[in-house]
PDB file of C-alpha atoms in Angstrom:
ATOM      1  CA  UNK A  22      -0.155   0.293  -0.334  1.00  0.00           C
ATOM      2  CA  UNK A  23       1.479   2.984  -1.235  1.00  0.00           C
ATOM      3  CA  UNK A  24       2.680   5.218   2.062  1.00  0.00           C
ATOM      4  CA  UNK A  25       2.097   8.876   0.568  1.00  0.00           C
ATOM      5  CA  UNK A  26       5.655   9.325  -0.396  1.00  0.00           C
ATOM      6  CA  UNK A  27       6.002  12.740  -2.118  1.00  0.00           C
ATOM      7  CA  UNK A  28       5.638  12.019  -6.473  1.00  0.00           C
ATOM      8  CA  UNK A  29       2.388  10.593  -4.292  1.00  0.00           C
ATOM      9  CA  UNK A  30       1.009  14.308  -3.628  1.00  0.00           C
ATOM     10  CA  UNK A  31      -2.014  15.651  -4.458  1.00  0.00           C
ATOM     11  CA  UNK A  32      -0.270  19.577  -5.357  1.00  0.00           C
ATOM     12  CA  UNK A  33       3.478  19.791  -5.560  1.00  0.00           C
ATOM     13  CA  UNK A  34       4.615  24.007  -4.808  1.00  0.00           C
ATOM     14  CA  UNK A  35       6.683  25.400  -7.371  1.00  0.00           C
ATOM     15  CA  UNK A  36       7.466  28.956  -6.330  1.00  0.00           C
ATOM     16  CA  UNK A  37       3.944  30.174  -4.856  1.00  0.00           C
ATOM     17  CA  UNK A  38       1.761  28.189  -6.437  1.00  0.00           C
ATOM     18  CA  UNK A  39       0.923  24.313  -5.603  1.00  0.00           C
ATOM     19  CA  UNK A  40       0.418  22.368  -8.817  1.00  0.00           C
ATOM     20  CA  UNK A  41      -2.321  19.766  -8.332  1.00  0.00           C
ATOM     21  CA  UNK A  42      -0.897  16.674  -9.725  1.00  0.00           C
ATOM     22  CA  UNK A  43      -2.938  13.078 -11.662  1.00  0.00           C
ATOM     23  CA  UNK A  44      -4.702  11.470  -8.146  1.00  0.00           C
ATOM     24  CA  UNK A  45      -5.875  14.906  -7.337  1.00  0.00           C
ATOM     25  CA  UNK A  46      -8.960  15.339 -10.445  1.00  0.00           C
ATOM     26  CA  UNK A  47     -12.842  13.656  -8.868  1.00  0.00           C
ATOM     27  CA  UNK A  48     -14.468  12.393 -10.343  1.00  0.00           C
ATOM     28  CA  UNK A  49     -16.976  15.579 -12.143  1.00  0.00           C
ATOM     29  CA  UNK A  50     -14.636  16.154 -15.121  1.00  0.00           C
ATOM     30  CA  UNK A  51     -10.517  16.622 -15.293  1.00  0.00           C
ATOM     31  CA  UNK A  52     -11.187  18.697 -12.680  1.00  0.00           C
ATOM     32  CA  UNK A  53      -9.759  19.102  -8.912  1.00  0.00           C
ATOM     33  CA  UNK A  54     -11.632  16.788  -6.295  1.00  0.00           C
ATOM     34  CA  UNK A  55     -13.884  18.712  -3.815  1.00  0.00           C
ATOM     35  CA  UNK A  56     -11.941  16.453  -1.589  1.00  0.00           C
ATOM     36  CA  UNK A  57      -8.625  17.947  -2.392  1.00  0.00           C
ATOM     37  CA  UNK A  58      -9.713  21.459  -2.709  1.00  0.00           C
ATOM     38  CA  UNK A  59     -11.057  21.439   1.037  1.00  0.00           C
ATOM     39  CA  UNK A  60      -7.994  19.508   3.277  1.00  0.00           C
ATOM     40  CA  UNK A  61      -5.862  22.630   0.668  1.00  0.00           C
ATOM     41  CA  UNK A  62      -8.266  24.900   2.437  1.00  0.00           C
ATOM     42  CA  UNK A  63      -8.247  22.933   5.516  1.00  0.00           C
ATOM     43  CA  UNK A  64      -4.182  23.393   5.784  1.00  0.00           C
ATOM     44  CA  UNK A  65      -4.406  26.673   5.171  1.00  0.00           C
ATOM     45  CA  UNK A  66      -6.778  28.153   7.417  1.00  0.00           C
ATOM     46  CA  UNK A  67      -5.249  25.856   9.922  1.00  0.00           C
ATOM     47  CA  UNK A  68      -0.566  27.017   9.226  1.00  0.00           C
ATOM     48  CA  UNK A  69      -2.486  30.887   9.639  1.00  0.00           C
ATOM     49  CA  UNK A  70      -2.975  30.211  12.667  1.00  0.00           C
ATOM     50  CA  UNK A  71      -0.654  30.529  15.530  1.00  0.00           C
ATOM     51  CA  UNK A  72      -2.243  31.205  18.833  1.00  0.00           C
ATOM     52  CA  UNK A  73      -1.646  28.951  21.230  1.00  0.00           C
ATOM     53  CA  UNK A  74      -3.984  26.874  23.359  1.00  0.00           C
ATOM     54  CA  UNK A  75      -6.775  26.926  20.259  1.00  0.00           C
ATOM     55  CA  UNK A  76      -8.831  24.231  18.511  1.00  0.00           C
ATOM     56  CA  UNK A  77      -9.903  23.821  14.634  1.00  0.00           C
ATOM     57  CA  UNK A  78     -14.019  24.440  15.790  1.00  0.00           C
ATOM     58  CA  UNK A  79     -15.819  24.604  11.916  1.00  0.00           C
ATOM     59  CA  UNK A  80     -14.559  25.677   8.676  1.00  0.00           C
ATOM     60  CA  UNK A  81     -17.079  25.771   5.538  1.00  0.00           C
ATOM     61  CA  UNK A  82     -15.647  25.199   1.911  1.00  0.00           C
ATOM     62  CA  UNK A  83     -17.209  27.008  -0.328  1.00  0.00           C
ATOM     63  CA  UNK A  84     -16.687  25.309  -4.142  1.00  0.00           C
ATOM     64  CA  UNK A  85     -17.192  28.473  -6.738  1.00  0.00           C
ATOM     65  CA  UNK A  86     -16.131  26.951  -9.680  1.00  0.00           C
ATOM     66  CA  UNK A  87     -14.444  24.337 -11.247  1.00  0.00           C
ATOM     67  CA  UNK A  88     -10.874  24.090 -10.612  1.00  0.00           C
ATOM     68  CA  UNK A  89      -8.449  22.971 -13.393  1.00  0.00           C
ATOM     69  CA  UNK A  90      -5.319  20.603 -13.546  1.00  0.00           C
ATOM     70  CA  UNK A  91      -3.097  23.595 -13.214  1.00  0.00           C
ATOM     71  CA  UNK A  92      -1.221  25.335 -10.588  1.00  0.00           C
ATOM     72  CA  UNK A  93      -3.406  27.574  -8.366  1.00  0.00           C
ATOM     73  CA  UNK A  94      -2.409  30.368  -5.035  1.00  0.00           C
ATOM     74  CA  UNK A  95      -3.287  30.476  -1.569  1.00  0.00           C
ATOM     75  CA  UNK A  96      -4.452  33.428   0.081  1.00  0.00           C
ATOM     76  CA  UNK A  97      -5.049  33.661   3.918  1.00  0.00           C
ATOM     77  CA  UNK A  98      -6.876  36.475   5.899  1.00  0.00           C
ATOM     78  CA  UNK A  99      -6.993  36.598   9.678  1.00  0.00           C
ATOM     79  CA  UNK A 100     -10.897  37.987  10.051  1.00  0.00           C
ATOM     80  CA  UNK A 101     -10.690  38.498  14.100  1.00  0.00           C
ATOM     81  CA  UNK A 102      -7.698  37.530  16.750  1.00  0.00           C
ATOM     82  CA  UNK A 103      -9.246  37.401  20.121  1.00  0.00           C
ATOM     83  CA  UNK A 104      -8.422  36.113  23.309  1.00  0.00           C
ATOM     84  CA  UNK A 105     -10.635  32.653  23.016  1.00  0.00           C
ATOM     85  CA  UNK A 106     -12.295  32.735  19.421  1.00  0.00           C
ATOM     86  CA  UNK A 107      -9.797  33.300  15.903  1.00  0.00           C
ATOM     87  CA  UNK A 108     -11.945  33.542  12.776  1.00  0.00           C
ATOM     88  CA  UNK A 109      -9.871  32.728   9.353  1.00  0.00           C
ATOM     89  CA  UNK A 110     -10.379  33.218   5.607  1.00  0.00           C
ATOM     90  CA  UNK A 111      -8.938  31.258   3.424  1.00  0.00           C
ATOM     91  CA  UNK A 112      -8.874  31.927  -0.932  1.00  0.00           C
ATOM     92  CA  UNK A 113      -7.449  29.428  -3.975  1.00  0.00           C
ATOM     93  CA  UNK A 114      -7.359  31.146  -6.995  1.00  0.00           C
ATOM     94  CA  UNK A 115      -6.643  30.046 -10.796  1.00  0.00           C
ATOM     95  CA  UNK A 116      -6.600  31.831 -13.645  1.00  0.00           C
ATOM     96  CA  UNK A 117      -7.017  34.989 -11.078  1.00  0.00           C
ATOM     97  CA  UNK A 118     -10.646  34.247 -10.070  1.00  0.00           C
ATOM     98  CA  UNK A 119     -10.816  33.037  -6.933  1.00  0.00           C
ATOM     99  CA  UNK A 120     -12.445  29.228  -7.284  1.00  0.00           C
ATOM    100  CA  UNK A 121     -12.599  28.004  -3.602  1.00  0.00           C
ATOM    101  CA  UNK A 122     -13.224  30.173  -0.039  1.00  0.00           C
ATOM    102  CA  UNK A 123     -13.227  28.664   2.964  1.00  0.00           C
ATOM    103  CA  UNK A 124     -13.738  30.263   6.850  1.00  0.00           C
ATOM    104  CA  UNK A 125     -12.437  28.663   9.912  1.00  0.00           C
ATOM    105  CA  UNK A 126     -13.488  29.301  14.171  1.00  0.00           C
ATOM    106  CA  UNK A 127     -10.675  28.101  15.998  1.00  0.00           C
ATOM    107  CA  UNK A 128     -11.685  28.115  19.464  1.00  0.00           C
ATOM    108  CA  UNK A 129      -9.056  28.142  23.156  1.00  0.00           C
ATOM    109  CA  UNK A 130      -9.958  25.350  25.122  1.00  0.00           C
ATOM    110  CA  UNK A 131     -10.810  25.107  28.929  1.00  0.00           C
ATOM    111  CA  UNK A 132     -12.968  23.718  31.162  1.00  0.00           C
ATOM    112  CA  UNK A 133     -15.424  21.761  30.800  1.00  0.00           C
ATOM    113  CA  UNK A 134     -18.855  22.992  31.917  1.00  0.00           C
ATOM    114  CA  UNK A 135     -20.753  19.731  34.441  1.00  0.00           C
ATOM    115  CA  UNK A 136     -24.061  18.175  33.556  1.00  0.00           C
ATOM    116  CA  UNK A 137     -26.021  16.325  30.567  1.00  0.00           C
ATOM    117  CA  UNK A 138     -26.643  17.361  27.333  1.00  0.00           C
ATOM    118  CA  UNK A 139     -28.914  15.197  24.861  1.00  0.00           C
ATOM    119  CA  UNK A 140     -28.171  13.994  21.676  1.00  0.00           C
ATOM    120  CA  UNK A 141     -29.699  10.999  19.128  1.00  0.00           C
ATOM    121  CA  UNK A 142     -27.402   7.970  19.943  1.00  0.00           C
ATOM    122  CA  UNK A 143     -25.214   7.051  16.602  1.00  0.00           C
ATOM    123  CA  UNK A 144     -22.348   4.653  16.592  1.00  0.00           C
ATOM    124  CA  UNK A 145     -20.304   3.290  13.584  1.00  0.00           C
ATOM    125  CA  UNK A 146     -19.042   0.091  11.886  1.00  0.00           C
ATOM    126  CA  UNK A 147     -15.155  -0.573  13.955  1.00  0.00           C
ATOM    127  CA  UNK A 148     -12.278   0.645  11.577  1.00  0.00           C
ATOM    128  CA  UNK A 149     -11.589  -1.746   9.068  1.00  0.00           C
ATOM    129  CA  UNK A 150      -8.444  -3.552   9.415  1.00  0.00           C
ATOM    130  CA  UNK A 151      -6.647  -2.751   5.968  1.00  0.00           C
ATOM    131  CA  UNK A 152      -3.156  -4.573   6.892  1.00  0.00           C
ATOM    132  CA  UNK A 153      -3.968  -6.629   3.747  1.00  0.00           C
ATOM    133  CA  UNK A 154      -5.375  -3.669   1.312  1.00  0.00           C
ATOM    134  CA  UNK A 155      -2.728  -4.247  -1.134  1.00  0.00           C
ATOM    135  CA  UNK A 156      -0.687  -1.235  -3.430  1.00  0.00           C
ATOM    136  CA  UNK A 157      -3.909   0.943  -4.549  1.00  0.00           C
ATOM    137  CA  UNK A 158      -4.195   4.049  -6.867  1.00  0.00           C
ATOM    138  CA  UNK A 159      -6.613   5.159  -5.315  1.00  0.00           C
ATOM    139  CA  UNK A 160      -6.401   8.258  -4.159  1.00  0.00           C
ATOM    140  CA  UNK A 161      -7.474   8.178  -0.211  1.00  0.00           C
ATOM    141  CA  UNK A 162      -8.505   4.351   1.158  1.00  0.00           C
ATOM    142  CA  UNK A 163     -12.577   4.925   1.784  1.00  0.00           C
ATOM    143  CA  UNK A 164     -14.092   1.720   3.335  1.00  0.00           C
ATOM    144  CA  UNK A 165     -17.757   2.146   2.555  1.00  0.00           C
ATOM    145  CA  UNK A 166     -20.836   0.326   4.795  1.00  0.00           C
ATOM    146  CA  UNK A 167     -24.869  -0.488   4.037  1.00  0.00           C
ATOM    147  CA  UNK A 168     -27.020  -2.400   4.471  1.00  0.00           C
ATOM    148  CA  UNK A 169     -26.560  -2.737   8.444  1.00  0.00           C
ATOM    149  CA  UNK A 170     -23.396  -4.450   7.518  1.00  0.00           C
ATOM    150  CA  UNK A 171     -20.754  -4.706   9.790  1.00  0.00           C
ATOM    151  CA  UNK A 172     -17.895  -4.496   7.052  1.00  0.00           C
ATOM    152  CA  UNK A 173     -17.478  -2.379   4.827  1.00  0.00           C
ATOM    153  CA  UNK A 174     -16.298  -2.827   0.940  1.00  0.00           C
ATOM    154  CA  UNK A 175     -13.220  -0.725  -0.210  1.00  0.00           C
ATOM    155  CA  UNK A 176     -13.847   2.120  -2.151  1.00  0.00           C
ATOM    156  CA  UNK A 177     -17.681   0.059  -2.800  1.00  0.00           C
ATOM    157  CA  UNK A 178     -19.720   2.789  -2.855  1.00  0.00           C
ATOM    158  CA  UNK A 179     -22.367   2.083  -5.762  1.00  0.00           C
ATOM    159  CA  UNK A 180     -22.527  -1.319  -4.342  1.00  0.00           C
ATOM    160  CA  UNK A 181     -23.503  -0.344  -0.530  1.00  0.00           C
ATOM    161  CA  UNK A 182     -25.144   3.090  -0.966  1.00  0.00           C
ATOM    162  CA  UNK A 183     -27.300   2.745  -3.632  1.00  0.00           C
ATOM    163  CA  UNK A 184     -29.873   0.216  -1.012  1.00  0.00           C
ATOM    164  CA  UNK A 185     -32.135   3.494   0.084  1.00  0.00           C
ATOM    165  CA  UNK A 186     -33.563   2.030   2.687  1.00  0.00           C
ATOM    166  CA  UNK A 187     -30.268   1.416   4.382  1.00  0.00           C
ATOM    167  CA  UNK A 188     -28.054   3.668   6.481  1.00  0.00           C
ATOM    168  CA  UNK A 189     -24.817   4.559   4.705  1.00  0.00           C
ATOM    169  CA  UNK A 190     -21.349   4.667   6.830  1.00  0.00           C
ATOM    170  CA  UNK A 191     -17.557   5.516   5.346  1.00  0.00           C
ATOM    171  CA  UNK A 192     -14.266   5.351   7.238  1.00  0.00           C
ATOM    172  CA  UNK A 193     -12.055   7.532   5.593  1.00  0.00           C
ATOM    173  CA  UNK A 194      -7.980   7.285   5.428  1.00  0.00           C
ATOM    174  CA  UNK A 195      -5.618   9.442   3.942  1.00  0.00           C
ATOM    175  CA  UNK A 196      -2.647   8.171   2.565  1.00  0.00           C
ATOM    176  CA  UNK A 197      -0.575  10.461   0.344  1.00  0.00           C
ATOM    177  CA  UNK A 198       0.551  13.571   1.194  1.00  0.00           C
ATOM    178  CA  UNK A 199      -1.390  16.517   0.945  1.00  0.00           C
ATOM    179  CA  UNK A 200       1.122  19.122  -0.838  1.00  0.00           C
ATOM    180  CA  UNK A 201       4.747  17.506  -1.361  1.00  0.00           C
ATOM    181  CA  UNK A 202       6.732  17.452   2.087  1.00  0.00           C
ATOM    182  CA  UNK A 203       4.309  18.469   4.226  1.00  0.00           C
ATOM    183  CA  UNK A 204       2.351  17.137   6.941  1.00  0.00           C
ATOM    184  CA  UNK A 205      -0.575  15.811   6.343  1.00  0.00           C
ATOM    185  CA  UNK A 206      -1.940  16.862  10.565  1.00  0.00           C
ATOM    186  CA  UNK A 207      -5.546  15.207  12.129  1.00  0.00           C
ATOM    187  CA  UNK A 208      -7.090  18.824  10.525  1.00  0.00           C
ATOM    188  CA  UNK A 209      -6.098  18.313   7.260  1.00  0.00           C
ATOM    189  CA  UNK A 210      -7.361  14.395   7.422  1.00  0.00           C
ATOM    190  CA  UNK A 211     -11.262  16.301   9.056  1.00  0.00           C
ATOM    191  CA  UNK A 212     -10.687  18.790   5.972  1.00  0.00           C
ATOM    192  CA  UNK A 213     -10.050  16.804   3.373  1.00  0.00           C
ATOM    193  CA  UNK A 214     -12.942  13.812   4.441  1.00  0.00           C
ATOM    194  CA  UNK A 215     -15.283  16.699   5.090  1.00  0.00           C
ATOM    195  CA  UNK A 216     -16.028  16.199   1.075  1.00  0.00           C
ATOM    196  CA  UNK A 217     -17.535  12.966   1.357  1.00  0.00           C
ATOM    197  CA  UNK A 218     -20.174  13.884   2.836  1.00  0.00           C
ATOM    198  CA  UNK A 219     -21.984  14.933   0.183  1.00  0.00           C
ATOM    199  CA  UNK A 220     -21.570  11.940  -1.502  1.00  0.00           C
ATOM    200  CA  UNK A 221     -22.537   9.903   1.644  1.00  0.00           C
ATOM    201  CA  UNK A 222     -25.454  11.607   2.632  1.00  0.00           C
ATOM    202  CA  UNK A 223     -26.665  12.465  -0.964  1.00  0.00           C
ATOM    203  CA  UNK A 224     -25.888   8.699  -2.423  1.00  0.00           C
ATOM    204  CA  UNK A 225     -29.182   6.432  -3.511  1.00  0.00           C
ATOM    205  CA  UNK A 226     -31.126   4.241  -5.486  1.00  0.00           C
ATOM    206  CA  UNK A 227     -30.210   5.877  -8.874  1.00  0.00           C
ATOM    207  CA  UNK A 228     -26.739   6.133  -8.243  1.00  0.00           C
ATOM    208  CA  UNK A 229     -24.887   9.705  -7.214  1.00  0.00           C
ATOM    209  CA  UNK A 230     -27.245  11.984  -9.107  1.00  0.00           C
ATOM    210  CA  UNK A 231     -26.333  15.593  -6.888  1.00  0.00           C
ATOM    211  CA  UNK A 232     -22.869  17.267  -6.618  1.00  0.00           C
ATOM    212  CA  UNK A 233     -21.717  19.552  -3.697  1.00  0.00           C
ATOM    213  CA  UNK A 234     -20.966  23.587  -3.567  1.00  0.00           C
ATOM    214  CA  UNK A 235     -20.135  23.160  -0.520  1.00  0.00           C
ATOM    215  CA  UNK A 236     -19.654  21.211   2.856  1.00  0.00           C
ATOM    216  CA  UNK A 237     -19.392  22.668   6.630  1.00  0.00           C
ATOM    217  CA  UNK A 238     -17.329  20.534   9.554  1.00  0.00           C
ATOM    218  CA  UNK A 239     -17.816  21.053  13.034  1.00  0.00           C
ATOM    219  CA  UNK A 240     -15.840  19.957  15.624  1.00  0.00           C
ATOM    220  CA  UNK A 241     -15.589  19.588  19.860  1.00  0.00           C
ATOM    221  CA  UNK A 242     -12.294  18.410  19.315  1.00  0.00           C
ATOM    222  CA  UNK A 243      -9.826  17.731  16.850  1.00  0.00           C
ATOM    223  CA  UNK A 244      -9.406  13.688  14.856  1.00  0.00           C
ATOM    224  CA  UNK A 245      -7.448  11.000  16.797  1.00  0.00           C
ATOM    225  CA  UNK A 246      -6.235   8.131  14.684  1.00  0.00           C
ATOM    226  CA  UNK A 247      -5.654   7.944  10.649  1.00  0.00           C
ATOM    227  CA  UNK A 248      -8.908   7.018  10.054  1.00  0.00           C
ATOM    228  CA  UNK A 249     -12.397   9.543   9.801  1.00  0.00           C
ATOM    229  CA  UNK A 250     -15.522   7.996   9.896  1.00  0.00           C
ATOM    230  CA  UNK A 251     -18.972   9.603   8.658  1.00  0.00           C
ATOM    231  CA  UNK A 252     -22.269   8.052   8.871  1.00  0.00           C
ATOM    232  CA  UNK A 253     -24.848   9.132   7.612  1.00  0.00           C
ATOM    233  CA  UNK A 254     -27.784  11.122   9.232  1.00  0.00           C
ATOM    234  CA  UNK A 255     -30.026  13.018   6.323  1.00  0.00           C
ATOM    235  CA  UNK A 256     -30.373  13.578   3.076  1.00  0.00           C
ATOM    236  CA  UNK A 257     -33.428  16.239   2.183  1.00  0.00           C
ATOM    237  CA  UNK A 258     -34.255  17.625  -1.136  1.00  0.00           C
ATOM    238  CA  UNK A 259     -36.181  18.582  -3.382  1.00  0.00           C
ATOM    239  CA  UNK A 260     -36.596  20.261  -7.020  1.00  0.00           C
ATOM    240  CA  UNK A 261     -33.498  19.319  -7.943  1.00  0.00           C
ATOM    241  CA  UNK A 262     -31.871  20.823  -4.416  1.00  0.00           C
ATOM    242  CA  UNK A 263     -30.137  18.856  -1.844  1.00  0.00           C
ATOM    243  CA  UNK A 264     -28.865  18.816   1.561  1.00  0.00           C
ATOM    244  CA  UNK A 265     -27.198  15.853   3.564  1.00  0.00           C
ATOM    245  CA  UNK A 266     -25.944  15.612   6.880  1.00  0.00           C
ATOM    246  CA  UNK A 267     -23.613  13.562   8.502  1.00  0.00           C
ATOM    247  CA  UNK A 268     -21.668  12.471  12.447  1.00  0.00           C
ATOM    248  CA  UNK A 269     -18.044  12.329  12.275  1.00  0.00           C
ATOM    249  CA  UNK A 270     -16.210  10.224  13.907  1.00  0.00           C
ATOM    250  CA  UNK A 271     -12.586   9.053  14.977  1.00  0.00           C
ATOM    251  CA  UNK A 272     -11.601   5.943  16.197  1.00  0.00           C
ATOM    252  CA  UNK A 273     -12.742   7.281  20.063  1.00  0.00           C
ATOM    253  CA  UNK A 274     -16.708   8.686  19.184  1.00  0.00           C
ATOM    254  CA  UNK A 275     -18.073  11.016  18.170  1.00  0.00           C
ATOM    255  CA  UNK A 276     -16.049  13.917  17.189  1.00  0.00           C
ATOM    256  CA  UNK A 277     -18.729  16.480  15.087  1.00  0.00           C
ATOM    257  CA  UNK A 278     -21.117  16.478  11.707  1.00  0.00           C
ATOM    258  CA  UNK A 279     -20.864  17.411   9.060  1.00  0.00           C
ATOM    259  CA  UNK A 280     -22.975  19.315   6.156  1.00  0.00           C
ATOM    260  CA  UNK A 281     -23.707  19.340   2.160  1.00  0.00           C
ATOM    261  CA  UNK A 282     -25.533  21.289   0.141  1.00  0.00           C
ATOM    262  CA  UNK A 283     -25.687  19.615  -3.672  1.00  0.00           C
ATOM    263  CA  UNK A 284     -27.068  20.561  -7.191  1.00  0.00           C
ATOM    264  CA  UNK A 285     -28.742  18.225  -8.897  1.00  0.00           C
ATOM    265  CA  UNK A 286     -26.456  16.416 -12.338  1.00  0.00           C
ATOM    266  CA  UNK A 287     -27.625  14.297 -15.461  1.00  0.00           C
ATOM    267  CA  UNK A 288     -27.523  10.735 -14.850  1.00  0.00           C
ATOM    268  CA  UNK A 289     -23.847  10.139 -16.550  1.00  0.00           C
ATOM    269  CA  UNK A 290     -22.497  13.446 -15.324  1.00  0.00           C
ATOM    270  CA  UNK A 291     -20.465  11.148 -12.254  1.00  0.00           C
ATOM    271  CA  UNK A 292     -17.495   9.245 -13.728  1.00  0.00           C
ATOM    272  CA  UNK A 293     -15.115   9.184 -11.117  1.00  0.00           C
ATOM    273  CA  UNK A 294     -11.657   8.304 -13.149  1.00  0.00           C
ATOM    274  CA  UNK A 295      -9.306   4.819 -13.167  1.00  0.00           C
ATOM    275  CA  UNK A 296      -7.381   5.932 -10.047  1.00  0.00           C
ATOM    276  CA  UNK A 297     -10.794   7.364  -7.763  1.00  0.00           C
ATOM    277  CA  UNK A 298     -11.977   2.931  -7.442  1.00  0.00           C
ATOM    278  CA  UNK A 299     -15.806   4.409  -5.936  1.00  0.00           C
ATOM    279  CA  UNK A 300     -17.277   1.740  -8.011  1.00  0.00           C
TER     280      UNK A 300
END
């Protein structure tokens, strides 16, 4: 299995540009995957936050335009720097236009209040055993679960998620560097996984018929471990507009929530490149 070598990175750095590699291509044509754009924006806002003791608590990514398989530039702005809260915006620019953007909130950790707050119970299937996964060309490992089963299928989204009556789950593991020579931090892993919310919540009996315009992840704490889990909670759609929500997990349990809004697409628009491995 790939170990995330620099040659497999989604981006390489050339001057002040970030150049997407072949594995950055997504399933909606010759453009960079929203999965990868979310990760790049998450990496950018995290790098711009330098105040000790603050944790990322919310990241919203807007996918404004298709991002071509060409160099991009990053721009970050600290909108607020306070004792307990920092707000940072980031933009990805290509061909002199903003193609995607993000807003992130960082909050200071501290004493936890007493008492219990109600939350709907939700659980994930166990983390998959990937010790015998062979060398793969997938950009990341995605184990799909459905039909109430506890055994995931690597890349088996269509088989597991087209049963409209069944709960849907995913465990996601990054196996490549986002940017050549840069560590993939826990928050970067989470930012990368956030885009999976759309496919998980909007994939139905007719396949994946929605392309997401944005996603938001909110966190109570940083994820721990290599795997990020997503448990679909809801899908609501009308007249070609969809909203989906999921609960986020790490190996210890729930860590937050994610939502994605999306627009309907023609039946033949979703065409994953061979390396994506979704089927």
